[in-house]
């Protein structure tokens, strides 16, 4: 299978403090990877760097995406190249309606592919289809982006945007946090329905429970800026059972 | 000291010009206009042009703005311009009730001096109306515009023409009446038009006023508009200022609201060199409600200064003020909002907010709320914010494929939306929204200068 994302010896610091201490990760088409780890291990920093948020200084290493140096692309170019970040804390944008926001985004993607902008009618049709797919409340699209949405609505909205943009590589940053079991199922269903042979998903999570619904091909444990353990889906269960202390002890050699 | 000599020269020039032309002014105008004129020149001689020490004009030094050697037209000059050209962007629903004011004088190109619409509304030239309706002028003209500001006194002294609007008792007029102020000349000129709006009991109406400069010359406008809204009235006042960098505009609005009247003003400053808007509202009857909104979009070296004064002179009145601005490049701005709640004005609700976005480090805004509250059972609030565009929101949009420039535009138009959404009539709101979007994109063209596109 074709390699999509290749992270090599990635080191990054925030205000002089090293957060990522040499990450190596390869994701190929059709794969689902889960990155698990305790708070502060560097999960969100890694996700943000792939999406193009420059709050950390990359001190060494590389990220290659479909053969391109990702650092040469700005966030919007990365999006149009097929990278999608599901935010841990989706941003509220009062005054900007979901419809306007999505229409602009979808048409920018189309422009990039050399396609005409969607007509109002076709856009609304697409909107309806994707709403049904991810089971989100149809009223959400007439509201301002995330403004006044509940925690669950915000997370579902991320999956909805993912459905609209059909990314090649989706990174879902703690999309399961703060969700009740029904919302969790809806989110997981959405991700599963959007899975194709030629796309890939990275699920970043603290807990194993999302992985009851989305079966990963690979599980990586991120601890103190390094991937300290990788394995199949059984690693998630092991981690859930033994807790992060088990990893800490292993790393510290106890 | 040299500075002061120059100032007094400018003032002297006005006073001399007045004396030379006084007979002509008085011969043409009606008694009430001349009565106000006399007190105008007296007050101007005493006050002059507000100087550096005047706190109300702290952020907009006026004297330098008068030093341009503007010609002052004391009678309408024949100017060649093609009306069809001006309105080439005409839209099919063009309202025929359009008033044209050219260089401060009512222009007959678009109709007779005074017209009575089928609804009974009277609209036309202020000069003509002052002769035709002396009793209305005696009651209202010069009664609301205060000469405490030397610029207002100056306008009263020189006032000759402008527009007049009378909405008779009980008349409900749902369309907007459009007034277009055009500046068009072959030299630099100063104009001082004077307008009067009377909305009688139980009436409902709205005006949209568009200011445009058609030639690239320097212009200075010093206009005064008096608005009287009687009991149980609804009145909307929308003003779109779309001139150019060489245009200076002082616009003074004086509103007198009687009991249970509801008045909303929207002042949209899209383009101008120096713009100063004074909105003075007297809530003179119980149950009156005033909404004052403003939006200013400035860039380059432009300067915009909004001053509001809401006088809660009676109990149980409501006032809302919201002014928002986006300042780019080296643009500067000021907002000075004064609310006065008098001693017996219990149960007053008075709210004020001023929000600004500065797009560069060089752009500057001074925001100054002034609340004077002498009653004890009132609800008042004020707030001012100055900020930048939210970086987190910009990144969020970019991460969805929206280019940074577009993301910024989307956020700016979201910011302005709150003001525009207060324009209640839909075709007008949509038109204004389009103009604002174009302005934000830097695409406001000569074609869009055409006022009739507003409606």
Tab-separated table of C-alpha atoms in Angstrom, chain A residues 1-185:
chain	number	residue	atom	x	y	z
A	1	UNK	CA	0.000	0.000	0.000
A	2	UNK	CA	1.047	3.532	-0.764
A	3	UNK	CA	2.721	5.491	1.991
A	4	UNK	CA	0.840	8.677	2.873
A	5	UNK	CA	2.433	10.188	5.880
A	6	UNK	CA	5.979	9.690	6.919
A	7	UNK	CA	7.268	11.312	10.068
A	8	UNK	CA	10.960	10.932	10.712
A	9	UNK	CA	12.793	11.798	13.894
A	10	UNK	CA	10.531	14.786	14.516
A	11	UNK	CA	11.630	16.991	17.358
A	12	UNK	CA	9.750	20.105	18.408
A	13	UNK	CA	9.885	22.557	21.289
A	14	UNK	CA	7.551	25.121	22.772
A	15	UNK	CA	9.279	28.048	24.426
A	16	UNK	CA	12.521	26.114	24.669
A	17	UNK	CA	10.965	23.032	26.218
A	18	UNK	CA	11.214	19.949	24.062
A	19	UNK	CA	7.757	18.419	23.603
A	20	UNK	CA	8.399	15.957	20.775
A	21	UNK	CA	11.648	14.078	21.188
A	22	UNK	CA	12.070	12.138	17.987
A	23	UNK	CA	8.798	10.829	16.548
A	24	UNK	CA	8.847	8.178	13.836
A	25	UNK	CA	5.564	7.160	12.257
A	26	UNK	CA	4.452	5.888	8.892
A	27	UNK	CA	0.820	5.810	7.807
A	28	UNK	CA	-0.254	4.109	4.588
A	29	UNK	CA	-3.459	4.257	2.586
A	30	UNK	CA	-6.340	2.337	4.094
A	31	UNK	CA	-4.881	2.251	7.593
A	32	UNK	CA	-6.326	3.364	10.887
A	33	UNK	CA	-3.787	4.321	13.505
A	34	UNK	CA	-4.499	5.109	17.107
A	35	UNK	CA	-2.112	7.215	19.108
A	36	UNK	CA	-2.683	6.881	22.795
A	37	UNK	CA	-0.946	8.462	25.695
A	38	UNK	CA	-1.378	10.302	28.946
A	39	UNK	CA	-1.962	14.048	29.133
A	40	UNK	CA	1.056	16.106	28.224
A	41	UNK	CA	2.738	13.396	26.214
A	42	UNK	CA	2.733	15.523	23.026
A	43	UNK	CA	-0.283	14.073	21.188
A	44	UNK	CA	-1.943	17.386	20.356
A	45	UNK	CA	1.355	19.041	19.435
A	46	UNK	CA	1.957	16.284	16.919
A	47	UNK	CA	-1.531	16.651	15.448
A	48	UNK	CA	-1.230	20.438	15.184
A	49	UNK	CA	2.145	20.228	13.466
A	50	UNK	CA	0.718	17.961	10.793
A	51	UNK	CA	-2.190	20.378	10.259
A	52	UNK	CA	0.141	23.375	10.051
A	53	UNK	CA	-0.310	25.244	13.277
A	54	UNK	CA	3.030	26.820	14.049
A	55	UNK	CA	2.965	27.121	17.769
A	56	UNK	CA	5.844	24.674	18.233
A	57	UNK	CA	9.342	25.110	16.790
A	58	UNK	CA	10.456	22.128	14.794
A	59	UNK	CA	14.100	21.621	15.681
A	60	UNK	CA	14.822	18.574	13.547
A	61	UNK	CA	13.257	15.828	11.519
A	62	UNK	CA	10.790	15.803	8.652
A	63	UNK	CA	7.177	15.152	7.764
A	64	UNK	CA	6.520	13.912	4.275
A	65	UNK	CA	2.965	13.694	2.964
A	66	UNK	CA	2.341	11.982	-0.374
A	67	UNK	CA	5.973	12.616	-1.249
A	68	UNK	CA	5.878	16.327	-0.390
A	69	UNK	CA	7.657	18.113	2.407
A	70	UNK	CA	4.726	19.143	4.559
A	71	UNK	CA	6.578	22.131	5.973
A	72	UNK	CA	6.480	23.728	2.519
A	73	UNK	CA	2.667	23.907	2.653
A	74	UNK	CA	0.572	26.389	4.622
A	75	UNK	CA	-2.508	25.151	6.511
A	76	UNK	CA	-4.955	25.815	3.678
A	77	UNK	CA	-2.702	24.043	1.170
A	78	UNK	CA	-2.444	21.056	3.481
A	79	UNK	CA	-6.220	20.965	3.761
A	80	UNK	CA	-6.618	21.068	0.007
A	81	UNK	CA	-4.000	18.327	-0.319
A	82	UNK	CA	-6.310	16.169	1.780
A	83	UNK	CA	-5.245	16.611	5.401
A	84	UNK	CA	-8.005	17.153	7.946
A	85	UNK	CA	-7.635	17.875	11.636
A	86	UNK	CA	-10.568	17.216	13.917
A	87	UNK	CA	-9.966	19.728	16.696
A	88	UNK	CA	-9.874	18.761	20.323
A	89	UNK	CA	-11.454	22.128	21.092
A	90	UNK	CA	-13.351	23.313	18.004
A	91	UNK	CA	-13.254	27.090	17.648
A	92	UNK	CA	-16.377	29.220	17.924
A	93	UNK	CA	-16.724	31.827	15.187
A	94	UNK	CA	-19.717	34.036	15.990
A	95	UNK	CA	-21.349	35.664	12.995
A	96	UNK	CA	-20.029	33.163	10.434
A	97	UNK	CA	-22.716	30.679	9.523
A	98	UNK	CA	-21.859	27.017	9.085
A	99	UNK	CA	-23.346	27.131	5.596
A	100	UNK	CA	-21.163	30.022	4.493
A	101	UNK	CA	-18.100	28.522	6.128
A	102	UNK	CA	-18.588	25.102	4.552
A	103	UNK	CA	-19.525	26.474	1.169
A	104	UNK	CA	-16.353	28.545	1.076
A	105	UNK	CA	-14.250	25.588	2.196
A	106	UNK	CA	-15.832	23.106	-0.229
A	107	UNK	CA	-15.478	25.489	-3.144
A	108	UNK	CA	-11.841	26.201	-2.293
A	109	UNK	CA	-11.220	22.451	-2.417
A	110	UNK	CA	-13.047	22.237	-5.734
A	111	UNK	CA	-11.078	25.135	-7.160
A	112	UNK	CA	-7.885	23.332	-6.170
A	113	UNK	CA	-9.056	20.285	-8.104
A	114	UNK	CA	-9.931	22.408	-11.132
A	115	UNK	CA	-13.690	22.035	-10.592
A	116	UNK	CA	-16.397	24.680	-10.861
A	117	UNK	CA	-17.923	25.961	-7.607
A	118	UNK	CA	-21.054	24.078	-6.587
A	119	UNK	CA	-24.370	25.710	-7.359
A	120	UNK	CA	-26.484	26.658	-4.355
A	121	UNK	CA	-28.772	23.737	-5.107
A	122	UNK	CA	-25.998	21.167	-5.428
A	123	UNK	CA	-24.331	22.482	-2.327
A	124	UNK	CA	-27.497	22.096	-0.286
A	125	UNK	CA	-27.922	18.593	-1.649
A	126	UNK	CA	-24.391	17.689	-0.566
A	127	UNK	CA	-25.034	19.260	2.806
A	128	UNK	CA	-28.152	17.147	3.307
A	129	UNK	CA	-26.446	13.938	2.259
A	130	UNK	CA	-23.562	14.434	4.636
A	131	UNK	CA	-25.824	15.500	7.467
A	132	UNK	CA	-27.680	12.233	7.134
A	133	UNK	CA	-24.435	10.319	6.957
A	134	UNK	CA	-23.101	11.678	10.220
A	135	UNK	CA	-26.516	12.077	11.865
A	136	UNK	CA	-26.166	15.667	12.959
A	137	UNK	CA	-29.029	17.979	13.766
A	138	UNK	CA	-30.006	19.799	10.612
A	139	UNK	CA	-30.438	23.058	12.506
A	140	UNK	CA	-26.735	23.235	13.316
A	141	UNK	CA	-25.840	24.292	9.792
A	142	UNK	CA	-27.917	27.448	9.978
A	143	UNK	CA	-26.105	28.577	13.102
A	144	UNK	CA	-22.759	30.295	13.517
A	145	UNK	CA	-19.731	28.005	13.451
A	146	UNK	CA	-19.675	26.163	16.794
A	147	UNK	CA	-21.148	29.191	18.564
A	148	UNK	CA	-23.220	28.002	21.489
A	149	UNK	CA	-22.880	24.354	20.428
A	150	UNK	CA	-22.748	21.777	23.209
A	151	UNK	CA	-19.546	19.761	23.599
A	152	UNK	CA	-21.118	16.835	21.772
A	153	UNK	CA	-22.447	19.018	18.963
A	154	UNK	CA	-19.007	20.490	18.424
A	155	UNK	CA	-17.425	17.077	18.068
A	156	UNK	CA	-20.153	15.839	15.738
A	157	UNK	CA	-19.660	19.013	13.747
A	158	UNK	CA	-16.005	18.117	13.261
A	159	UNK	CA	-17.000	14.762	11.787
A	160	UNK	CA	-19.578	16.507	9.633
A	161	UNK	CA	-16.915	18.844	8.243
A	162	UNK	CA	-14.735	15.832	7.614
A	163	UNK	CA	-17.585	14.240	5.665
A	164	UNK	CA	-17.997	17.406	3.593
A	165	UNK	CA	-14.302	17.678	2.749
A	166	UNK	CA	-13.569	13.957	2.241
A	167	UNK	CA	-9.943	14.074	3.354
A	168	UNK	CA	-7.264	11.568	2.451
A	169	UNK	CA	-5.741	11.741	5.894
A	170	UNK	CA	-7.893	12.588	8.896
A	171	UNK	CA	-6.381	13.229	12.289
A	172	UNK	CA	-8.961	13.208	15.047
A	173	UNK	CA	-7.576	14.860	18.125
A	174	UNK	CA	-9.391	13.581	21.226
A	175	UNK	CA	-12.644	13.599	19.307
A	176	UNK	CA	-14.060	11.216	21.912
A	177	UNK	CA	-13.381	13.358	24.951
A	178	UNK	CA	-16.436	14.729	26.641
A	179	UNK	CA	-18.867	12.604	24.624
A	180	UNK	CA	-21.615	10.462	26.086
A	181	UNK	CA	-21.971	6.972	24.710
A	182	UNK	CA	-24.633	7.882	22.124
A	183	UNK	CA	-22.593	10.743	20.743
A	184	UNK	CA	-19.525	8.534	20.765
A	185	UNK	CA	-21.326	5.965	18.630
